[in-house]
Coordinates of C-alpha atoms in Angstrom, one line a residue:
Chain F
X1 CA 80.9 115.1 115.5
X2 CA 82.1 111.8 114.0
X3 CA 79.6 109.7 112.1
X4 CA 78.5 106.6 113.9
X5 CA 78.7 103.2 112.2
X6 CA 76.6 100.1 112.7
X7 CA 78.0 96.8 111.2
X8 CA 75.6 93.9 111.0
X9 CA 77.1 90.4 110.9
X10 CA 75.2 87.2 110.6
X11 CA 77.4 84.2 111.3
X12 CA 76.5 81.6 108.6
X13 CA 79.3 79.1 108.9
X14 CA 83.0 79.1 109.8
X15 CA 84.6 82.4 110.9
X16 CA 84.6 84.4 107.6
X17 CA 81.7 86.7 108.4
X18 CA 82.8 87.6 111.9
X19 CA 86.4 87.6 111.0
X20 CA 86.0 90.3 108.3
X21 CA 83.5 92.4 110.2
X22 CA 85.5 92.3 113.5
X23 CA 88.6 93.3 111.6
X24 CA 86.8 96.1 109.8
X25 CA 85.2 97.4 113.1
X26 CA 88.6 97.4 114.9
X27 CA 90.2 99.3 112.1
X28 CA 87.5 101.9 111.8
X29 CA 87.8 102.6 115.5
X30 CA 91.6 102.6 115.6
X31 CA 92.4 104.4 112.5
X32 CA 89.4 106.6 111.8
X33 CA 88.3 107.2 115.3
X34 CA 84.6 106.5 114.5
X35 CA 82.2 105.0 117.0
X36 CA 81.3 101.5 115.8
X37 CA 78.7 99.0 117.0
X38 CA 79.2 95.5 115.7
X39 CA 76.0 93.5 115.8
X40 CA 76.6 89.8 115.8
X41 CA 73.8 87.2 115.8
X42 CA 76.1 84.5 117.3
X43 CA 78.5 86.1 119.9
X44 CA 79.7 82.6 120.7
X45 CA 81.4 82.5 117.3
X46 CA 83.1 85.8 118.1
X47 CA 84.8 84.5 121.2
X48 CA 87.6 82.5 119.5
X49 CA 88.6 85.6 117.7
X50 CA 88.5 87.7 120.8
X51 CA 89.0 85.5 123.8
X52 CA 88.3 88.3 126.3
X53 CA 84.7 88.5 124.9
X54 CA 81.8 87.4 127.0
X55 CA 79.6 85.1 124.9
X56 CA 76.6 85.9 127.0
X57 CA 76.8 89.7 127.1
X58 CA 74.2 91.6 125.2
X59 CA 76.6 94.6 125.1
X60 CA 80.3 94.8 125.6
X61 CA 83.3 96.9 124.5
X62 CA 86.2 95.1 123.0
X63 CA 89.2 97.1 121.6
X64 CA 87.1 100.2 121.3
X65 CA 84.3 98.5 119.4
X66 CA 80.9 98.2 121.0
X67 CA 80.0 94.6 120.4
X68 CA 76.2 93.9 120.6
X69 CA 74.3 90.7 120.4
X70 CA 71.9 90.8 117.5
X71 CA 68.8 89.4 119.1
X72 CA 66.0 87.6 117.2
X73 CA 63.6 89.8 119.1
X74 CA 65.0 93.1 117.9
X75 CA 64.7 96.1 120.3
X76 CA 64.6 99.6 118.9
X77 CA 68.0 101.5 119.0
X78 CA 69.1 104.7 117.5
X79 CA 70.1 104.3 113.9
X80 CA 73.7 105.0 113.0
X81 CA 74.9 107.4 110.2
X82 CA 76.5 104.5 108.3
X83 CA 75.0 101.1 108.3
X84 CA 77.0 98.2 106.9
X85 CA 75.1 95.0 106.1
X86 CA 77.9 92.5 105.7
X87 CA 77.5 89.8 103.0
X88 CA 73.9 90.6 102.3
X89 CA 72.7 89.7 105.8
X90 CA 69.2 91.1 106.1
X91 CA 68.7 94.0 108.5
X92 CA 66.0 93.8 111.1
X93 CA 62.8 95.1 109.6
X94 CA 62.2 97.6 112.4
X95 CA 65.8 98.9 112.1
X96 CA 65.2 99.4 108.4
X97 CA 62.0 101.3 109.1
X98 CA 63.8 103.5 111.5
X99 CA 66.4 104.2 108.8
X100 CA 63.6 105.4 106.6
X101 CA 62.0 107.5 109.3
X102 CA 65.3 109.2 110.2
X103 CA 65.5 112.9 109.4
X104 CA 69.1 112.7 108.4
X105 CA 69.7 110.2 105.6
X106 CA 71.6 107.0 106.4
X107 CA 74.3 105.6 104.2
X108 CA 73.3 101.9 103.8
X109 CA 76.1 99.7 102.4
X110 CA 76.0 96.1 101.5
X111 CA 79.5 94.9 101.9
X112 CA 79.9 92.1 99.4
X113 CA 82.2 89.1 98.9
X114 CA 85.7 89.4 97.6
X115 CA 86.2 88.4 94.0
X116 CA 88.8 89.1 91.3
X117 CA 86.2 88.8 88.5
X118 CA 86.0 91.6 85.9
X119 CA 82.4 92.4 86.6
X120 CA 83.2 93.5 90.2
X121 CA 84.6 97.0 89.3
X122 CA 81.4 97.5 87.2
X123 CA 79.2 96.9 90.1
X124 CA 81.2 98.5 92.9
X125 CA 79.6 101.6 94.4
X126 CA 76.4 101.2 92.5
X127 CA 73.1 101.8 94.3
X128 CA 70.1 99.6 94.7
X129 CA 66.8 101.5 94.7
X130 CA 64.2 99.8 96.7
X131 CA 60.4 100.0 96.6
X132 CA 60.4 101.4 100.1
X133 CA 62.4 104.4 99.0
X134 CA 65.6 103.4 100.7
X135 CA 68.8 103.2 98.7
X136 CA 71.4 100.6 99.5
X137 CA 74.9 100.9 98.0
X138 CA 76.9 97.9 96.9
X139 CA 80.5 97.9 98.0
X140 CA 82.9 95.3 96.6
X141 CA 86.3 94.5 98.0
X142 CA 88.8 93.7 95.2
X143 CA 92.2 93.7 93.7
X144 CA 92.1 96.7 91.4
X145 CA 91.5 100.5 91.6
X146 CA 87.9 100.2 90.5
X147 CA 87.0 98.3 93.7
X148 CA 86.9 98.9 97.4
X149 CA 90.3 97.3 97.9
X150 CA 91.3 94.9 100.7
X151 CA 91.3 95.2 104.5
X152 CA 94.7 96.3 105.6
X153 CA 95.7 98.1 108.7
X154 CA 97.9 101.2 108.0
X155 CA 100.8 99.7 109.9
X156 CA 100.4 96.1 108.9
X157 CA 103.4 95.8 106.6
X158 CA 105.6 97.7 108.9
X159 CA 104.7 95.4 111.8
X160 CA 105.3 92.4 109.6
X161 CA 108.8 93.7 108.6
X162 CA 109.7 94.4 112.2
X163 CA 108.7 90.9 113.1
X164 CA 110.6 89.4 110.2
X165 CA 113.7 91.4 111.2
X166 CA 113.6 90.1 114.7
X167 CA 114.3 86.3 114.7
X168 CA 114.1 86.2 118.4
X169 CA 110.6 87.6 118.3
X170 CA 109.6 84.9 115.8
X171 CA 111.2 82.2 117.8
X172 CA 109.5 83.4 121.0
X173 CA 106.2 83.7 119.3
X174 CA 106.4 80.1 117.9
X175 CA 107.6 78.8 121.2
X176 CA 104.7 80.4 122.9
X177 CA 102.5 78.3 120.7
X178 CA 104.6 75.2 121.6
X179 CA 106.3 75.1 118.2
X180 CA 109.9 74.1 118.3
X181 CA 110.8 73.6 114.6
X182 CA 114.2 72.3 113.5
X183 CA 116.4 75.1 112.1
X184 CA 116.4 73.6 108.7
X185 CA 112.7 72.9 108.5
X186 CA 110.4 74.6 106.2
X187 CA 107.4 75.9 108.0
X188 CA 103.9 75.6 106.4
X189 CA 100.6 76.5 107.9
X190 CA 97.5 74.6 106.8
X191 CA 94.0 76.1 107.2
X192 CA 91.5 74.5 104.9
X193 CA 88.1 72.9 104.5
X194 CA 87.8 69.2 104.2
X195 CA 90.0 68.1 101.3
X196 CA 90.4 64.6 99.7
X197 CA 93.7 65.8 98.2
X198 CA 95.3 66.3 101.6
X199 CA 96.6 62.7 102.0
X200 CA 98.6 62.9 98.7
X201 CA 100.0 66.3 99.7
X202 CA 101.1 65.0 103.1
X203 CA 102.6 61.9 101.4
X204 CA 104.6 64.2 99.0
X205 CA 105.9 66.2 102.0
X206 CA 106.7 63.2 104.0
X207 CA 108.7 61.6 101.2
X208 CA 110.3 64.8 100.0
X209 CA 113.9 65.8 100.7
X210 CA 113.0 69.0 102.5
X211 CA 112.2 68.7 106.2
X212 CA 108.8 70.3 106.7
X213 CA 107.0 71.4 109.8
X214 CA 103.3 71.6 109.2
X215 CA 101.2 73.8 111.6
X216 CA 97.5 73.1 111.5
X217 CA 95.2 75.5 113.3
X218 CA 92.0 73.9 114.6
X219 CA 89.5 73.6 111.9
X220 CA 87.6 71.5 109.4
X221 CA 90.7 69.9 107.8
X222 CA 91.6 68.1 111.1
X223 CA 89.5 65.0 110.3
X224 CA 91.4 64.3 107.0
X225 CA 94.7 65.0 108.8
X226 CA 93.9 62.5 111.6
X227 CA 92.9 59.9 109.1
X228 CA 96.3 60.3 107.3
X229 CA 98.2 60.2 110.6
X230 CA 96.1 57.2 111.6
X231 CA 95.4 58.6 115.1
X232 CA 92.3 59.6 116.8
X233 CA 93.4 62.9 118.2
X234 CA 96.2 65.4 117.8
X235 CA 96.3 67.3 121.0
X236 CA 97.9 70.7 121.3
X237 CA 101.6 70.4 121.8
X238 CA 101.7 66.8 120.4
X239 CA 104.0 66.4 117.4
X240 CA 103.7 63.6 114.9
X241 CA 106.6 62.7 112.6
X242 CA 106.2 60.9 109.3
X243 CA 109.3 60.8 107.2
X244 CA 110.4 64.4 106.4
X245 CA 107.1 65.8 107.7
X246 CA 106.4 66.9 111.2
X247 CA 102.8 67.7 112.0
X248 CA 101.5 69.8 114.8
X249 CA 98.1 71.2 115.7
X250 CA 97.8 74.8 116.7
X251 CA 95.1 76.3 118.9
X252 CA 92.6 78.7 117.3
X253 CA 94.4 82.0 117.8
X254 CA 93.2 85.7 117.8
X255 CA 93.6 87.5 114.5
X256 CA 96.8 89.3 115.4
X257 CA 98.5 86.0 116.3
X258 CA 97.2 84.3 113.2
X259 CA 99.0 87.0 111.2
X260 CA 102.2 86.1 113.1
X261 CA 101.7 82.5 112.2
X262 CA 101.4 83.4 108.5
X263 CA 104.5 85.7 108.8
X264 CA 106.4 82.9 110.5
X265 CA 105.8 80.3 107.8
X266 CA 107.4 79.8 104.4
X267 CA 104.1 78.8 102.7
X268 CA 100.5 79.2 103.8
X269 CA 97.5 77.2 102.9
X270 CA 94.4 79.3 103.6
X271 CA 90.6 79.2 103.0
X272 CA 87.6 81.4 102.5
X273 CA 88.1 85.1 102.4
X274 CA 89.7 86.6 105.6
X275 CA 92.7 84.3 105.9
X276 CA 93.1 84.4 102.1
X277 CA 93.6 88.2 102.3
X278 CA 95.9 87.9 105.3
X279 CA 98.1 85.4 103.6
X280 CA 98.6 87.8 100.7
X281 CA 99.7 90.5 103.2
X282 CA 102.2 87.9 104.6
X283 CA 104.1 88.1 101.3
X284 CA 104.6 84.3 101.2
X285 CA 103.5 81.8 98.5
X286 CA 100.0 80.7 99.3
X287 CA 97.5 78.0 98.5
X288 CA 93.8 79.0 98.6
X289 CA 91.0 76.6 99.3
X290 CA 88.0 78.6 98.0
X291 CA 84.5 78.2 99.4
X292 CA 82.7 75.7 97.2
X293 CA 79.6 77.1 95.5
X294 CA 76.6 75.7 93.6
X295 CA 77.1 75.1 89.9
X296 CA 80.9 75.3 90.4
X297 CA 80.7 79.1 90.5
X298 CA 83.8 79.1 92.7
X299 CA 86.0 77.9 89.8
X300 CA 85.3 81.0 87.9
X301 CA 86.3 83.0 90.9
X302 CA 89.4 80.9 91.6
X303 CA 90.6 81.3 88.0
X304 CA 89.9 85.0 87.9
X305 CA 92.2 85.5 90.9
X306 CA 94.8 83.1 89.4
X307 CA 94.7 85.0 86.1
X308 CA 95.6 88.2 88.0
X309 CA 98.1 86.7 90.4
X310 CA 100.2 84.7 87.9
X311 CA 100.4 87.4 85.3
X312 CA 103.9 88.5 86.3
X313 CA 105.2 85.0 86.8
X314 CA 107.3 83.1 84.2
X315 CA 105.1 80.7 82.2
X316 CA 106.6 77.7 83.9
X317 CA 106.1 79.0 87.4
X318 CA 102.6 80.2 86.5
X319 CA 101.7 76.8 85.2
X320 CA 103.1 75.0 88.3
X321 CA 101.3 77.4 90.7
X322 CA 98.0 77.1 88.8
X323 CA 98.3 73.4 88.7
X324 CA 98.8 73.3 92.5
X325 CA 95.7 75.4 93.1
X326 CA 93.6 73.5 90.7
X327 CA 94.6 70.1 92.3
X328 CA 93.9 71.4 95.8
X329 CA 90.5 72.8 94.9
X330 CA 89.5 69.7 92.9
X331 CA 90.6 67.5 95.9
X332 CA 92.8 65.6 93.5
X333 CA 96.3 64.2 93.8
X334 CA 98.7 66.9 94.9
X335 CA 102.0 65.0 94.6
X336 CA 102.9 66.1 91.1
X337 CA 101.8 69.7 91.4
X338 CA 103.5 70.1 94.8
X339 CA 106.8 68.7 93.4
X340 CA 106.3 71.0 90.4
X341 CA 106.1 74.1 92.6
X342 CA 109.4 73.2 94.4
X343 CA 111.2 74.0 91.1
X344 CA 110.0 77.6 91.2
X345 CA 110.1 78.2 95.0
X346 CA 112.4 81.2 94.8
X347 CA 110.4 82.9 92.0
X348 CA 107.1 82.2 93.8
X349 CA 108.5 83.6 97.1
X350 CA 109.7 86.8 95.4
X351 CA 106.5 87.2 93.5
X352 CA 104.4 86.8 96.7
X353 CA 106.2 89.8 98.2
X354 CA 105.9 91.8 95.0
X355 CA 102.1 91.0 94.8
X356 CA 101.8 92.1 98.4
X357 CA 103.5 95.4 97.7
X358 CA 101.5 96.1 94.6
X359 CA 98.2 95.5 96.4
X360 CA 99.3 97.7 99.3
X361 CA 99.4 100.6 96.9
X362 CA 95.6 100.6 96.8
X363 CA 93.5 102.3 99.4
X364 CA 92.5 99.8 102.0
X365 CA 88.9 98.8 102.4
X366 CA 88.3 100.6 105.7
X367 CA 89.8 103.8 104.3
X368 CA 87.7 103.4 101.1
X369 CA 84.5 103.0 103.1
X370 CA 85.3 106.2 105.0
X371 CA 86.0 108.1 101.8
X372 CA 82.9 106.7 100.3
X373 CA 80.9 108.1 103.1
X374 CA 82.6 111.5 102.9
X375 CA 81.8 111.7 99.2
X376 CA 78.2 110.6 99.8
X377 CA 77.3 113.2 102.4
Chain U
X1 CA 56.3 90.8 92.9
X2 CA 59.5 89.9 91.2
X3 CA 62.8 89.0 92.7
X4 CA 66.1 90.6 91.6
X5 CA 66.9 87.3 89.9
X6 CA 63.8 87.4 87.8
X7 CA 64.5 90.8 86.3
X8 CA 65.1 90.8 82.6
X9 CA 65.1 93.3 79.7
X10 CA 61.5 94.4 79.2
X11 CA 60.5 94.1 82.8
X12 CA 59.1 97.2 84.3
X13 CA 59.3 97.7 88.1
X14 CA 57.8 100.4 90.3
X15 CA 60.2 102.4 92.5
X16 CA 58.7 105.2 94.6
X17 CA 55.6 105.2 92.2
X18 CA 57.7 105.6 89.1
X19 CA 57.8 102.9 86.4
X20 CA 61.4 101.9 85.5
X21 CA 62.1 99.7 82.4
X22 CA 64.8 97.1 82.7
X23 CA 66.9 97.7 79.6
X24 CA 69.7 95.3 80.5
X25 CA 70.2 92.7 83.2
X26 CA 73.4 90.8 84.0
X27 CA 73.2 88.0 86.5
X28 CA 76.4 87.1 88.4
X29 CA 77.1 84.8 91.4
X30 CA 78.8 86.8 94.1
X31 CA 79.9 84.6 97.0
X32 CA 78.7 81.7 99.1
X33 CA 75.9 80.9 96.8
X34 CA 74.4 84.4 96.7
X35 CA 74.0 86.3 93.5
X36 CA 73.4 89.8 92.2
X37 CA 71.7 91.3 89.2
X38 CA 73.2 94.4 87.6
X39 CA 70.6 96.3 85.7
X40 CA 70.3 99.3 83.5
X41 CA 67.0 101.0 84.2
X42 CA 65.2 103.8 82.4
X43 CA 62.5 105.9 84.2
X44 CA 59.6 105.7 81.8
X45 CA 58.2 109.1 83.0
X46 CA 61.4 111.2 82.9
X47 CA 63.6 109.2 80.6
X48 CA 66.4 109.2 83.2
X49 CA 68.7 106.2 83.0
X50 CA 70.8 104.6 85.7
X51 CA 72.6 101.5 86.7
X52 CA 71.3 99.6 89.7
X53 CA 72.4 96.4 91.5
X54 CA 70.0 94.1 93.2
X55 CA 70.6 91.0 95.3
X56 CA 69.0 88.0 93.7
X57 CA 66.4 87.7 96.4
X58 CA 65.5 91.4 96.7
X59 CA 61.7 91.8 96.2
X60 CA 60.5 94.3 93.7
X61 CA 57.0 95.4 92.6
X62 CA 56.6 94.8 88.9
X63 CA 54.2 96.6 86.7
X64 CA 51.7 94.6 84.6
X65 CA 52.3 95.5 81.0
X66 CA 50.3 95.1 77.8
X67 CA 51.9 92.7 75.3
X68 CA 51.2 92.5 71.6
X69 CA 52.7 90.7 68.7
X70 CA 54.9 92.8 66.4
X71 CA 57.4 92.3 63.6
X72 CA 60.4 94.4 62.7
X73 CA 59.5 96.7 59.7
X74 CA 62.7 98.5 59.1
X75 CA 65.9 100.0 60.7
X76 CA 66.9 103.5 60.2
X77 CA 70.1 104.5 62.0
X78 CA 69.5 103.9 65.7
X79 CA 65.8 103.8 65.2
X80 CA 64.0 100.4 65.0
X81 CA 60.4 100.5 63.7
X82 CA 58.1 97.6 64.7
X83 CA 54.6 97.0 63.4
X84 CA 51.7 95.7 65.4
X85 CA 50.6 92.7 63.3
X86 CA 47.0 93.1 64.4
X87 CA 46.3 96.6 63.2
X88 CA 49.5 97.6 61.3
X89 CA 50.4 100.4 63.7
X90 CA 54.0 101.4 63.5
X91 CA 56.0 102.0 66.7
X92 CA 59.6 103.3 67.0
X93 CA 62.2 102.3 69.5
X94 CA 65.8 103.4 69.8
X95 CA 68.7 101.0 70.1
X96 CA 69.1 101.6 73.8
X97 CA 65.6 100.5 74.5
X98 CA 66.3 97.1 73.0
X99 CA 70.0 96.8 73.9
X100 CA 69.6 93.3 75.3
X101 CA 68.1 91.8 72.1
X102 CA 70.0 94.1 69.7
X103 CA 72.6 91.4 68.8
X104 CA 69.9 89.3 67.2
X105 CA 67.9 92.1 65.4
X106 CA 68.6 92.3 61.7
X107 CA 67.0 93.7 58.6
X108 CA 64.6 91.3 57.0
X109 CA 64.0 89.2 60.1
X110 CA 60.5 87.7 60.2
X111 CA 60.4 86.7 63.9
X112 CA 57.1 87.5 65.6
X113 CA 58.2 89.5 68.6
X114 CA 56.4 90.5 71.8
X115 CA 56.0 94.2 71.9
X116 CA 55.8 95.5 75.5
X117 CA 53.5 98.5 76.1
X118 CA 53.4 100.7 79.2
X119 CA 50.3 103.0 79.1
X120 CA 49.9 102.4 75.3
X121 CA 53.5 103.4 74.7
X122 CA 55.9 100.8 73.2
X123 CA 58.8 100.5 75.7
X124 CA 60.6 97.3 74.6
X125 CA 60.4 94.1 72.5
X126 CA 61.2 90.6 73.4
X127 CA 62.3 88.0 70.8
X128 CA 61.0 84.5 70.7
X129 CA 63.0 82.1 72.9
X130 CA 64.3 80.4 69.7
X131 CA 65.2 82.3 66.6
X132 CA 66.9 81.2 63.4
X133 CA 69.8 83.1 61.8
X134 CA 72.2 82.5 59.0
X135 CA 75.9 82.2 59.6
X136 CA 77.7 84.9 57.7
X137 CA 81.3 83.8 58.5
X138 CA 83.1 81.1 60.4
X139 CA 86.4 79.2 60.0
X140 CA 86.3 75.7 58.5
X141 CA 86.0 72.7 60.9
X142 CA 89.4 72.4 62.6
X143 CA 89.0 68.8 63.9
X144 CA 86.2 67.4 61.9
X145 CA 84.2 67.0 65.1
X146 CA 80.6 66.0 64.5
X147 CA 79.5 65.6 68.2
X148 CA 78.5 69.3 68.6
X149 CA 80.6 69.6 71.7
X150 CA 83.6 71.3 70.2
X151 CA 82.8 75.0 69.6
X152 CA 84.2 77.7 67.4
X153 CA 83.4 81.4 66.8
X154 CA 81.0 82.5 64.1
X155 CA 79.6 85.8 62.9
X156 CA 76.0 86.6 61.9
X157 CA 74.9 89.0 59.1
X158 CA 74.7 91.9 61.6
X159 CA 78.1 91.3 62.9
X160 CA 77.1 89.5 66.1
X161 CA 79.6 86.9 67.2
X162 CA 78.7 83.7 69.1
X163 CA 80.0 80.2 69.6
X164 CA 78.7 77.5 67.3
X165 CA 79.4 73.8 66.8
X166 CA 82.6 73.0 65.0
X167 CA 80.7 71.4 62.0
X168 CA 78.7 74.6 61.2
X169 CA 79.6 76.2 57.9
X170 CA 79.2 79.5 56.2
X171 CA 75.6 79.9 55.0
X172 CA 74.2 77.4 57.5
X173 CA 71.1 78.3 59.4
X174 CA 71.3 77.9 63.1
X175 CA 68.9 78.0 66.0
X176 CA 69.7 80.5 68.8
X177 CA 68.3 80.5 72.3
X178 CA 67.8 84.2 73.0
X179 CA 67.7 83.9 76.8
X180 CA 70.7 85.1 78.9
X181 CA 72.5 86.8 76.1
X182 CA 71.9 84.2 73.3
X183 CA 73.5 80.9 72.7
X184 CA 73.8 78.4 69.9
X185 CA 71.2 75.6 70.1
X186 CA 71.8 73.6 66.9
X187 CA 71.7 73.6 63.2
X188 CA 68.2 74.6 61.8
X189 CA 66.3 72.9 59.1
X190 CA 65.3 75.6 56.7

């Protein structure tokens, strides 16, 4: 009998927590045929990722995953064989007590945040002994063999290639979103937190020589975008032209469609954790808006990733790329760094694909979790 | 109770009734303002050692320990002998037990340390928050900076390396903050 899995997700802000856990749950079901219950404390936040979902349902099945509302007033349920506490969300006390009382031991995993820092591989897979006798294992996603890897469906790259080799499919997909970009336009997606550097980047694109079509999924950057456009609203389907730059808002799309957006673009600006990983699988140059942390801890993480990512680039391209990321995350002027990146566009594009291929040689996170469980029992 | 964030070398926590000595503790920020503490623990009953990770806000039962003042008497290989200054009793610790403070332990040091006892057995020592050490080697000042903001590497007598102000010279005595791995505080008046 297959081991049962419970994944607990507390939605703190944005869509990172639910994005990662929903993706993981789907993959465990689809590729490893294990029964998965996904406990979400805010089902409403789940609906944009899975429009078929019912925000008011206490229990529902979506794509083979049993999605359960995680109520404040927790009712006892049978404990699963593997329990994943995503991003250190705290399990319900009574569930934890039931884990302890269970005759067969439960593998309790804390799925941590993604980081490229050196210490991650030293902490990945280590236990946490607790005073109550339970043991919780720390599982870290990451970019090298000593970590849990990155979420990646087995057929992801094959699907991407098939999409890339079918221009009609790309065109049909974009048209389905209401995107009719000029043939010679460079397509860029923009998913970011609020950023005071946006205006200077948009200025640079608007005054640049290359026609650019900017696709902006609904999100927190929209306010800065509207201010720059000097309009109150950018409805879906509406297109705004400023010099060489065409700006268009996109609806919030399901994960599979967001992948296609990334694959359709020449450059992707992403944020947080989930879209950051997906942009790497898209094999396109990317710009990461990292989640800001207290005491500037995010800069250490940003630079740790940059150090890994630019290692195989020429010094000039590495400097230009790093400069762009630093400017974006500092919210400072983007014009110079954006223009600097243009000079290395070809190299950065080839490198993005190479990086994607290198990362795909690692076991993916879902597979690593399944192996971790097999080795544990 | 102690939280994961409060663990430090010398802390003893109780896990399933066994006392575990924290030999090493490394604090790191993970994501979205959360943090973890990677620790090296030693079971004081069995001697078994293991590496454990805690979330910064995990709650752990700590064990109340006896503390006495002690000074380093001598070092012999990996064995460090400390003397209880009140009754001259000698206690031995091996290097692993004091891994966290080892970079600042050296022959001839006169610091009054806190010896930590569990059931009358010395399990660890803590150094004073501020200690004074002599710089054994450092390059000359590169930029003539006197602000103390420009740093350069320096080596202590026992080989420990740390960053010091650019104006520090060989033979200077410096103050070191021993918390969180040890860091340069300033030039000492000796």
